[in-house]
Every structure is written in C-alpha cells, then in structure tokens.
Amino acid sequence: MRALLFEHAKMLKALAAVGEIVGRKKLQKMIYIAKKMKFPFYEKFDFHFYGPYSEELTLRMEELCNVGFVQEMKEKKGGYYQYRYVLTEAGEQFLTHYHLDMPDLDVCLRSLNEQSARFLELVSTILYFEDLSKDEVKEKVFTLKSKQRYTEEEIEEAYRYIEQLREQAYIKS
C-alpha cells in the first residue's frame, strides 16, 4: 500500500514546495515540465488542446482532494472557473511518512509557479516536440497554438527558460 501511495506523496511534495498552484492547466504544465527536467514523475502525458495533459495526474489530484490531503477551491473569474490547490494539514501529516529525495525540485517548481499558465503552455509544447528541429517546433507552435498567437520572441524566451531550468536541474550532478 505504501508504494502505491508514493506517487501521491510526490504530488503533495510538489504542492508543499510552492504553497499553492492556481489553475488546473498550470498544475498539468508544471508537473510535465518537471518530468522533462528529469524529476521522477511518472504520469503519462498525451498532447491535448492546451498542450501536454495527463489523465493520471487529474485522477491523482481528485483522489488527493477526496481524502482531504489537498484542498481544491473553485473561484469564478469572469466567464470561467479557476481552481486553486493547497496542501491541507492532513496532507502535510501524510507527507511526513515519506522520505522523498528530490533535490532542487522546490527551486524548479517555484520558478515554474511564478510563470503564467500561457507561458508554461508554450514551454511544455516546445518540450513535447523537442525531438524535432527548432524550425519544426516553431511550425508546430504556430499551427497547433494559433489561437494563442505566440510570437517568435516568446518562443525564443521559452527556449532560454528551458535552458535555465536544465542548468538548475543539473547543478546537483
């Protein structure tokens, strides 16, 4: 049972690192990007409308909310609802039963949490197609994300940010 809940504990550690995450899309992108930075998150991601998405991650967060380890607050923002995730006291207590050795995860996640969901959508899309050439990735972004109207400058900024994250992630190596 303990091993089964290990992945849940990782989500709690991620929330503990940042205090709160505002937005389901942002949560998805943060975990995907951390995974791409070689942090041990094992959820499977597929490409969806807003970029990489994991049904497993969605279900894991629902489970954590259902058992009272994470509080999900639904807030009306204009014409849509936004979700805010916070670790509860019960979640903090549960986390004390796990030793999760993930050096630099806090630094990575705090940096990601400071970015907008729109920017993380771009970064995660670039990482999803990172096996392609830079020109092919740009073409994918302009085609698949045409409604977001990303600029060349934003794409360059995203590439610089990815390099910065990789440098931070490998400090421990």
PDB file of C-alpha atoms in Angstrom, residues 13 17 34 37-41 99-110 165 167-173:
ATOM      1  CA  LYS A  13       5.612  17.365  -2.077  1.00  0.00           C
ATOM      2  CA  ALA A  17       7.188  23.262  -2.387  1.00  0.00           C
ATOM      3  CA  ALA A  34       9.394  18.989 -14.047  1.00  0.00           C
ATOM      4  CA  MET A  37      13.682  18.137 -16.307  1.00  0.00           C
ATOM      5  CA  LYS A  38      14.243  14.545 -15.113  1.00  0.00           C
ATOM      6  CA  PHE A  39      12.376  14.803 -11.827  1.00  0.00           C
ATOM      7  CA  PRO A  40      10.769  11.414 -11.046  1.00  0.00           C
ATOM      8  CA  PHE A  41       7.163  11.997 -12.038  1.00  0.00           C
ATOM      9  CA  HIS A  99      11.229  10.435   2.523  1.00  0.00           C
ATOM     10  CA  LEU A 100      11.257  11.921  -0.960  1.00  0.00           C
ATOM     11  CA  ASP A 101      14.774  12.672  -2.124  1.00  0.00           C
ATOM     12  CA  MET A 102      14.237  15.128  -4.939  1.00  0.00           C
ATOM     13  CA  PRO A 103      16.935  17.777  -4.592  1.00  0.00           C
ATOM     14  CA  ASP A 104      16.255  21.015  -6.459  1.00  0.00           C
ATOM     15  CA  LEU A 105      12.588  20.133  -7.074  1.00  0.00           C
ATOM     16  CA  ASP A 106      11.496  23.038  -4.868  1.00  0.00           C
ATOM     17  CA  VAL A 107      13.615  25.515  -6.843  1.00  0.00           C
ATOM     18  CA  CYS A 108      12.289  24.202 -10.168  1.00  0.00           C
ATOM     19  CA  LEU A 109       8.637  24.209  -9.113  1.00  0.00           C
ATOM     20  CA  ARG A 110       8.820  27.651  -7.512  1.00  0.00           C
ATOM     21  CA  LEU A 165      15.706  25.119 -15.922  1.00  0.00           C
ATOM     22  CA  GLU A 167      21.065  24.241 -15.788  1.00  0.00           C
ATOM     23  CA  GLN A 168      19.350  24.418 -12.383  1.00  0.00           C
ATOM     24  CA  ALA A 169      18.302  20.774 -12.585  1.00  0.00           C
ATOM     25  CA  TYR A 170      21.857  19.626 -13.268  1.00  0.00           C
ATOM     26  CA  ILE A 171      23.557  21.673 -10.541  1.00  0.00           C
ATOM     27  CA  LYS A 172      23.381  18.575  -8.344  1.00  0.00           C
ATOM     28  CA  SER A 173      25.036  16.347 -10.968  1.00  0.00           C
TER      29      SER A 173
END
